[in-house]
Coordinates of C-alpha atoms and ligand atoms in Angstrom, one line a residue:
X1 CA 0.1 -0.5 -0.2
X2 CA 1.4 3.6 -1.0
X3 CA 1.6 5.8 2.1
X4 CA 1.2 9.7 2.4
X5 CA 2.5 11.3 5.9
X6 CA 0.2 15.2 6.3
X7 CA 1.3 17.5 9.0
X8 CA -1.6 19.6 10.4
X9 CA -5.0 18.7 9.8
X10 CA -6.5 22.2 9.0
X11 CA -9.0 22.2 6.2
X12 CA -5.6 22.1 3.2
X13 CA -4.2 19.0 5.0
X14 CA -8.0 17.1 5.9
X15 CA -9.3 18.2 1.7
X16 CA -5.3 16.4 0.5
X17 CA -6.0 13.5 3.1
X18 CA -9.4 12.3 2.1
X19 CA -8.4 12.6 -1.6
X20 CA -5.3 11.0 -1.2
X21 CA -7.1 7.9 1.2
X22 CA -9.7 7.5 -1.3
X23 CA -8.0 6.9 -4.6
X24 CA -5.7 3.8 -2.8
X25 CA -3.4 5.2 -0.2
X26 CA -3.5 4.9 3.2
X27 CA -2.9 8.2 5.1
X28 CA -1.5 9.4 8.4
X29 CA -2.3 13.0 9.8
X30 CA -1.3 14.6 12.3
X31 CA -2.2 17.5 14.0
X32 CA -0.8 18.7 17.4
X33 CA -4.7 19.7 18.6
X34 CA -7.3 17.9 19.3
X35 CA -11.4 18.0 17.6
X36 CA -13.2 20.2 17.4
X37 CA -11.5 23.7 18.1
X38 CA -11.1 27.4 17.7
X39 CA -9.4 29.5 15.8
X40 CA -9.0 32.8 14.9
X41 CA -10.6 32.8 11.4
X42 CA -13.2 35.3 10.1
X43 CA -15.1 32.1 9.0
X44 CA -17.0 33.7 5.9
X45 CA -15.5 30.8 2.9
X46 CA -16.3 31.4 -1.0
X47 CA -19.4 29.6 -2.4
X48 CA -16.3 28.7 -4.9
X49 CA -15.8 25.5 -2.1
X50 CA -19.7 23.6 -2.7
X51 CA -19.7 22.1 -6.2
X52 CA -16.2 19.8 -5.4
X53 CA -17.3 18.9 -1.5
X54 CA -20.5 18.0 -3.0
X55 CA -18.8 15.8 -5.6
X56 CA -16.8 14.4 -2.1
X57 CA -20.7 13.8 0.0
X58 CA -19.3 16.9 2.6
X59 CA -22.4 18.2 3.6
X60 CA -22.5 21.8 4.8
X61 CA -26.3 22.7 4.3
X62 CA -26.5 20.1 7.3
X63 CA -24.3 22.9 9.8
X64 CA -26.7 25.1 9.3
X65 CA -24.5 28.4 7.8
X66 CA -25.3 31.8 7.1
X67 CA -25.3 32.5 3.2
X68 CA -23.7 35.7 2.9
X69 CA -24.6 37.4 -0.8
X70 CA -23.6 41.2 0.6
X71 CA -20.6 43.3 1.1
X72 CA -20.6 46.2 2.8
X73 CA -17.3 48.0 3.9
X74 CA -16.7 50.7 6.1
X75 CA -13.8 53.4 6.3
X76 CA -12.0 54.2 9.2
X77 CA -14.0 57.1 10.4
X78 CA -17.1 55.7 9.6
X79 CA -18.0 56.3 5.5
X80 CA -20.0 53.5 4.2
X81 CA -20.4 51.6 1.6
X82 CA -22.3 47.8 0.6
X83 CA -21.9 45.9 -2.8
X84 CA -23.6 42.4 -3.7
X85 CA -21.3 39.7 -3.5
X86 CA -21.2 37.7 -7.7
X87 CA -20.2 34.7 -6.1
X88 CA -21.7 35.0 -3.1
X89 CA -20.1 32.9 0.7
X90 CA -21.6 30.8 3.9
X91 CA -21.0 32.7 7.2
X92 CA -19.7 28.6 9.2
X93 CA -17.5 27.8 12.4
X94 CA -14.2 27.1 11.6
X95 CA -15.0 24.4 14.8
X96 CA -17.3 22.5 13.2
X97 CA -16.3 23.3 10.0
X98 CA -12.6 21.4 10.4
X99 CA -15.0 18.5 12.2
X100 CA -17.2 17.4 9.3
X101 CA -14.0 17.6 7.4
X102 CA -11.7 15.1 10.4
X103 CA -15.3 12.4 11.1
X104 CA -14.8 12.6 6.6
X105 CA -11.2 11.4 7.2
X106 CA -11.6 9.1 9.9
X107 CA -14.6 6.9 8.7
X108 CA -12.4 6.8 5.2
X109 CA -9.9 4.8 6.7
X110 CA -7.0 8.5 7.5
X111 CA -5.1 7.5 10.3
X112 CA -5.6 10.7 13.3
X113 CA -2.1 10.9 15.4
X114 CA -2.8 14.2 17.7
X115 CA 0.8 14.8 19.0
X116 CA 3.5 17.9 17.5
X117 CA 6.0 17.1 15.2
X118 CA 9.1 18.9 15.4
X119 CA 11.5 17.7 13.6
X120 CA 11.3 16.7 9.2
X121 CA 14.5 14.9 8.0
X122 CA 15.0 13.8 3.6
X123 CA 17.8 11.1 3.6
X124 CA 17.7 7.0 1.2
X125 CA 14.4 8.8 -0.9
X126 CA 12.7 8.9 2.6
X127 CA 11.1 11.3 5.2
X128 CA 11.1 10.7 8.7
X129 CA 9.2 12.4 11.0
X130 CA 10.1 12.8 14.5
X131 CA 7.4 13.7 17.1
X132 CA 7.3 15.4 20.7
X133 CA 6.1 11.5 22.0
X134 CA 9.5 10.1 20.7
X135 CA 7.7 8.0 17.3
X136 CA 9.9 7.9 14.5
X137 CA 7.4 8.0 11.7
X138 CA 8.0 7.4 8.0
X139 CA 7.1 7.7 4.5
X140 CA 8.2 8.2 0.6
X141 CA 5.9 10.8 1.0
X142 CA 5.3 13.9 3.4
X143 CA 3.0 16.4 2.6
X144 CA 3.9 20.1 5.3
X145 CA 0.1 21.8 6.0
X146 CA 0.8 22.7 9.3
X147 CA -0.8 26.3 9.0
X148 CA 1.1 30.3 8.5
X149 CA 3.7 29.8 11.4
X150 CA 5.3 26.9 12.4
X151 CA 8.1 25.7 14.5
X152 CA 8.9 23.5 12.2
X153 CA 9.5 26.7 9.6
X154 CA 12.1 28.1 11.7
X155 CA 13.4 23.9 11.7
X156 CA 13.2 24.5 8.0
X157 CA 15.6 27.7 7.9
X158 CA 12.4 29.0 5.9
X159 CA 13.1 32.9 4.8
X160 CA 10.0 33.9 5.2
X161 CA 10.0 32.8 8.7
X162 CA 13.3 34.7 10.7
X163 CA 11.9 38.0 9.1
X164 CA 9.1 39.4 11.5
X165 CA 6.1 40.3 10.8
X166 CA 3.7 43.0 11.8
X167 CA 0.6 41.6 12.0
X168 CA -1.6 39.5 15.4
X169 CA -5.0 38.1 14.4
X170 CA -8.1 38.3 17.2
X171 CA -11.4 36.5 16.9
X172 CA -14.4 36.5 19.4
X173 CA -17.7 34.8 18.6
X174 CA -21.2 36.8 19.7
X175 CA -24.5 37.7 19.2
X176 CA -26.2 40.7 17.5
X177 CA -28.3 42.0 16.1
X178 CA -26.7 42.3 12.5
X179 CA -27.9 41.7 9.1
X180 CA -27.7 38.0 8.5
X181 CA -26.4 37.8 4.7
X182 CA -23.5 40.9 5.2
X183 CA -20.3 40.5 5.8
X184 CA -19.5 44.0 6.8
X185 CA -15.7 44.6 6.1
X186 CA -14.1 47.5 8.9
X187 CA -11.6 49.7 8.5
X188 CA -9.2 51.0 11.7
X189 CA -6.2 52.7 12.1
X190 CA -3.7 49.4 11.4
X191 CA -5.8 47.0 10.6
X192 CA -9.3 46.1 10.0
X193 CA -12.4 43.4 10.8
X194 CA -14.5 40.7 9.1
X195 CA -17.6 40.4 11.0
X196 CA -20.4 37.8 10.3
X197 CA -23.2 35.7 11.2
X198 CA -22.8 31.6 11.1
X199 CA -24.6 28.9 12.5
X200 CA -27.5 28.7 15.1
X201 CA -27.5 32.3 16.3
X202 CA -23.8 33.2 16.0
X203 CA -21.7 35.8 14.2
X204 CA -17.9 35.4 14.1
X205 CA -16.1 39.1 14.7
X206 CA -12.4 38.8 14.0
X207 CA -9.8 41.4 12.7
X208 CA -6.2 41.9 11.9
X209 CA -4.5 44.6 13.2
X210 CA -0.9 46.0 13.2
X211 CA 0.7 44.5 16.4
X212 CA 2.8 48.1 17.3
X213 CA -1.2 49.4 18.4
X214 CA -1.5 46.8 20.8
X215 CA 1.7 47.2 22.1
X216 CA 0.2 51.3 22.3
X217 CA -1.6 50.1 25.1
X218 CA -2.3 47.5 28.0
X219 CA -4.1 44.8 27.0
X220 CA -6.4 43.8 23.7
X221 CA -9.6 44.9 25.2
X222 CA -7.8 48.8 26.2
X223 CA -6.5 48.8 22.7
X224 CA -10.1 47.5 20.6
X225 CA -11.4 50.9 22.3
X226 CA -8.7 53.6 22.0
X227 CA -8.6 52.6 18.4
X228 CA -11.3 49.8 17.1
X229 CA -13.6 52.6 19.1
X230 CA -12.8 55.0 16.2
X231 CA -14.8 53.8 13.9
X232 CA -18.5 54.2 15.3
X233 CA -19.5 50.8 13.3
X234 CA -17.4 48.6 15.8
X235 CA -17.8 51.2 19.0
X236 CA -21.5 50.0 18.3
X237 CA -21.2 46.6 17.3
X238 CA -18.4 45.6 20.3
X239 CA -21.3 48.2 22.7
X240 CA -23.8 46.2 21.7
X241 CA -22.9 43.0 21.1
X242 CA -23.2 39.9 23.4
X243 CA -19.3 38.3 23.4
X244 CA -19.6 34.7 24.2
X245 CA -15.9 33.2 24.5
X246 CA -14.9 34.9 28.3
X247 CA -11.5 35.4 25.7
X248 CA -10.5 36.2 21.7
X249 CA -8.5 32.9 20.2
X250 CA -5.5 35.5 19.3
X251 CA -2.6 34.8 17.2
X252 CA 0.7 36.9 15.8
X253 CA 3.4 37.0 13.4
X254 CA 1.0 36.5 10.4
X255 CA 2.6 37.0 7.3
X256 CA 1.7 37.4 3.7
X257 CA 5.6 37.0 2.3
X258 CA 6.3 34.7 -0.5
X259 CA 7.3 31.3 0.5
X260 CA 8.1 28.0 -2.0
X261 CA 6.1 25.0 -2.2
X262 CA 8.8 23.1 -2.3
X263 CA 11.5 21.9 -0.3
X264 CA 13.9 19.3 -0.1
X265 CA 11.0 17.4 -1.6
X266 CA 8.8 18.1 1.5
X267 CA 5.5 19.5 0.2
X268 CA 3.6 21.5 0.6
X269 CA 0.3 23.5 1.2
X270 CA -2.5 26.0 2.9
X271 CA -1.4 29.1 4.3
X272 CA 2.0 26.8 5.1
X273 CA 2.7 27.7 0.7
X274 CA 1.6 30.8 1.1
X275 CA -1.1 33.5 2.6
X276 CA -3.8 35.4 1.2
X277 CA -4.6 38.8 3.4
X278 CA -7.6 37.8 5.4
X279 CA -9.4 41.2 3.7
X280 CA -10.2 39.1 0.7
X281 CA -12.4 35.7 2.5
X282 CA -10.4 33.3 0.0
X283 CA -7.7 31.8 2.5
X284 CA -10.3 28.7 3.8
X285 CA -11.3 28.3 -0.5
X286 CA -7.4 28.7 -1.5
X287 CA -6.8 25.2 1.8
X288 CA -8.8 23.3 0.0
X289 CA -8.5 24.5 -3.6
X290 CA -4.4 23.8 -2.8
X291 CA -4.7 21.1 -0.7
X292 CA -6.6 19.6 -3.6
X293 CA -4.9 19.8 -6.4
X294 CA -1.6 18.9 -4.5
X295 CA -3.2 15.1 -4.1
X296 CA -4.2 15.2 -7.3
X297 CA -0.4 16.0 -8.6
X298 CA 0.3 13.2 -6.5
X299 CA -2.1 11.0 -7.5
X300 CA -0.8 11.7 -11.4
X301 CA 3.0 10.7 -11.0
X302 CA 2.2 7.1 -8.4
X303 CA 2.7 4.4 -11.2
X304 CA 1.6 0.9 -10.2
X305 CA 5.1 -0.7 -11.3
X306 CA 7.8 2.2 -11.5
X307 CA 5.8 4.4 -8.0
X308 CA 6.5 7.8 -7.0
X309 CA 8.0 9.9 -10.4
X310 CA 8.6 12.9 -7.3
X311 CA 10.1 15.6 -10.2
X312 CA 7.1 15.7 -12.5
X313 CA 5.3 15.1 -9.3
X314 CA 6.4 19.1 -8.1
X315 CA 6.9 20.3 -11.3
X316 CA 3.4 19.4 -12.0
X317 CA 2.7 21.2 -8.7
X318 CA 4.2 24.0 -8.8
X319 CA 2.9 25.4 -12.3
X320 CA -1.0 24.8 -11.0
X321 CA -0.7 25.6 -7.6
X322 CA 1.0 28.9 -9.8
X323 CA -1.6 29.8 -12.0
X324 CA -3.9 29.2 -10.0
X325 CA -3.9 32.0 -6.4
X326 CA -0.2 33.8 -7.1
X327 CA -2.4 36.5 -8.3
X328 CA -4.9 36.2 -6.3
X329 CA -2.2 36.3 -3.8
X330 CA 0.0 39.5 -5.5
X331 CA -4.1 41.3 -5.7
X332 CA -4.4 40.2 -1.9
X333 CA -1.1 42.3 -0.8
X334 CA -1.8 45.4 -3.0
X335 CA -6.1 46.1 -2.3
X336 CA -4.6 45.4 1.5
X337 CA -3.0 48.7 1.4
X338 CA -6.2 51.0 0.3
X339 CA -7.4 50.0 3.8
X340 CA -6.3 50.4 7.3
X341 CA -5.5 53.9 7.3
X342 CA -8.1 57.0 7.5
X343 CA -7.1 59.5 4.6
X344 CA -6.7 56.2 2.1
X345 CA -10.1 54.4 3.9
X346 CA -12.1 57.2 3.2
X347 CA -11.4 57.8 -0.4
X348 CA -11.2 53.9 -0.9
X349 CA -14.3 53.3 0.4
X350 CA -15.8 56.6 -1.6
X351 CA -13.9 55.4 -5.3
X352 CA -15.5 52.0 -4.4
X353 CA -18.8 53.4 -3.8
X354 CA -18.8 55.2 -6.6
X355 CA -17.5 52.8 -8.9
X356 CA -19.6 49.2 -8.5
X357 CA -17.7 47.7 -11.3
X358 CA -14.3 48.3 -10.1
X359 CA -15.2 46.3 -6.9
X360 CA -16.3 43.5 -9.1
X361 CA -13.2 43.5 -10.2
X362 CA -11.1 43.4 -6.8
X363 CA -13.5 40.7 -5.0
X364 CA -12.9 38.7 -9.4
X365 CA -9.1 38.9 -8.8
X366 CA -9.2 37.9 -5.5
X367 CA -11.5 34.8 -5.5
X368 CA -11.5 32.1 -7.9
X369 CA -14.3 30.2 -9.4
X370 CA -16.0 27.4 -8.8
X371 CA -14.6 24.7 -8.9
X372 CA -14.7 20.8 -8.8
Ligands
FAD1 C1 -7.8 37.5 10.8 C2 -7.5 36.1 10.0 C3 -8.8 36.5 9.1 C4 -9.2 35.7 8.7 N1 -10.3 35.4 8.5 C5 -10.7 34.4 6.7 C6 -12.1 34.5 6.3 O1 -12.8 35.2 7.1 N2 -12.1 33.6 5.0 C7 -10.8 32.7 5.1 O2 -11.3 32.3 3.9 N3 -10.2 33.0 5.2 C8 -9.5 33.4 6.4 N4 -8.7 33.1 6.7 C9 -7.5 32.8 6.4 C10 -7.3 31.4 6.7 O3 -8.2 31.6 8.4 C11 -6.3 30.0 6.4 O4 -6.1 30.7 5.1 C12 -6.7 29.0 6.4 O5 -6.5 28.5 7.8 C13 -5.3 28.0 6.3 O6 -6.1 26.5 6.2 P1 -4.6 26.0 6.3 O7 -4.9 24.2 6.6 O8 -3.4 26.5 5.4 O9 -4.3 26.0 7.9 P2 -4.6 25.9 9.2 O10 -5.9 26.0 8.5 O11 -4.1 27.2 10.5 O12 -4.1 24.5 10.2 C14 -3.3 24.2 10.2 C15 -2.8 23.0 11.1 O13 -1.6 22.5 11.5 C16 -1.5 22.1 12.5 N5 -0.1 22.0 13.2 C17 0.8 23.5 13.0 N6 1.7 22.7 13.0 C18 2.2 21.7 13.8 C19 3.1 20.6 14.1 N7 4.7 21.4 13.8 N8 3.0 19.4 14.5 C20 1.5 19.2 14.1 N9 0.4 20.1 13.8 C21 0.4 21.2 14.0 C22 -2.5 23.4 13.9 O14 -2.7 22.7 15.2 C23 -3.3 23.7 12.3 O15 -3.8 23.2 13.0 C24 -8.0 34.7 8.3 C25 -6.6 34.5 8.5 C26 -6.5 35.0 9.9 C27 -5.8 35.7 10.2

């Protein structure tokens, strides 16, 4: 039997595991946390993933997600514009979404190990994966789907790890009275906050902020009062909502730099291969789609008699990844510059309001087409 090891069980790793396992591979997926768990994420998912998930018999509709068809953007000082979302999306917590994919993978026979990977070495055409419980696993194929930043990036001496990233992310679940088909993006100095309905009667409220904002104050809530509340829409939202978590989920060192897709035959997918800026709301779709492209590339070059053609597989994966995602990631980095500053965000919101075709163009540049 052909074996593959996947490190990281977010949407990229889970998708890849499901496809490889259902096509004859025995997959071992190593995840350091136990499902279900919360993650920092805005929880708006582009509808482009729906035909693919349906083709796998993964039914998100059973989790009662919100249907999101409008986008509204507010500037730092509170100017507002609203536009329909051409393809639309759905709101669903990662707690539920990742758990759904985990259960699906488990039913197919994917073997899960809940440990932290501490090292990866490639010698004599075999990966040796060391776990925190001193176990060492071996496999001809190893996939790094461990997200935006991990201890392993340092072990592997990946270049982006040594450049400090100035962003942190904060996420809450709330109950509020916002429209249930809208995703709203509120700007503040040095960041932006997304809010949308998810399953049941809950909303996800998640923001990205420059770390410098936090350094000026004693903690997250003082930063929110002093910086986020300058946008009147955010002040109203925070003051008129019920916060469900005792403490927010927080992550830091979020990097949007270019990353490598293959290093010493280790194959990267999802955020570990490259992360789109969150205001595009497309990271989850890219994670799922890149897991799919990687699994298909592996399957195309796994031959019954001659084994795996590593070089052709890596070439095909890089080609398909670049074709599908590199413009989206570049566009995301450029669009992020239009927000998070009082004057620039005011101008951007006014311009987007006056020229809806520009808004549609930007949404198109940062989203993909529905795929199967
Ligand atoms: C503030 C913010 C808001 C966002 N909002 C949205 C949004 O609204 N819509 C959207 O589409 N995208 C959004 N994103 C992006 C989205 O969350 C990511 O693109 C997506 O989660 C990537 O999935 P992944 O599978 O690559 O990584 P992850 O979901 O991060 O999964 C990686 C997994 O690897 C595990 N792991 C890490 N290191 C190890 C190790 N050494 N050993 C074992 N396991 C390990 C982790 O525990 C984790 O479970 C947002 C991101 C941020 C930061």
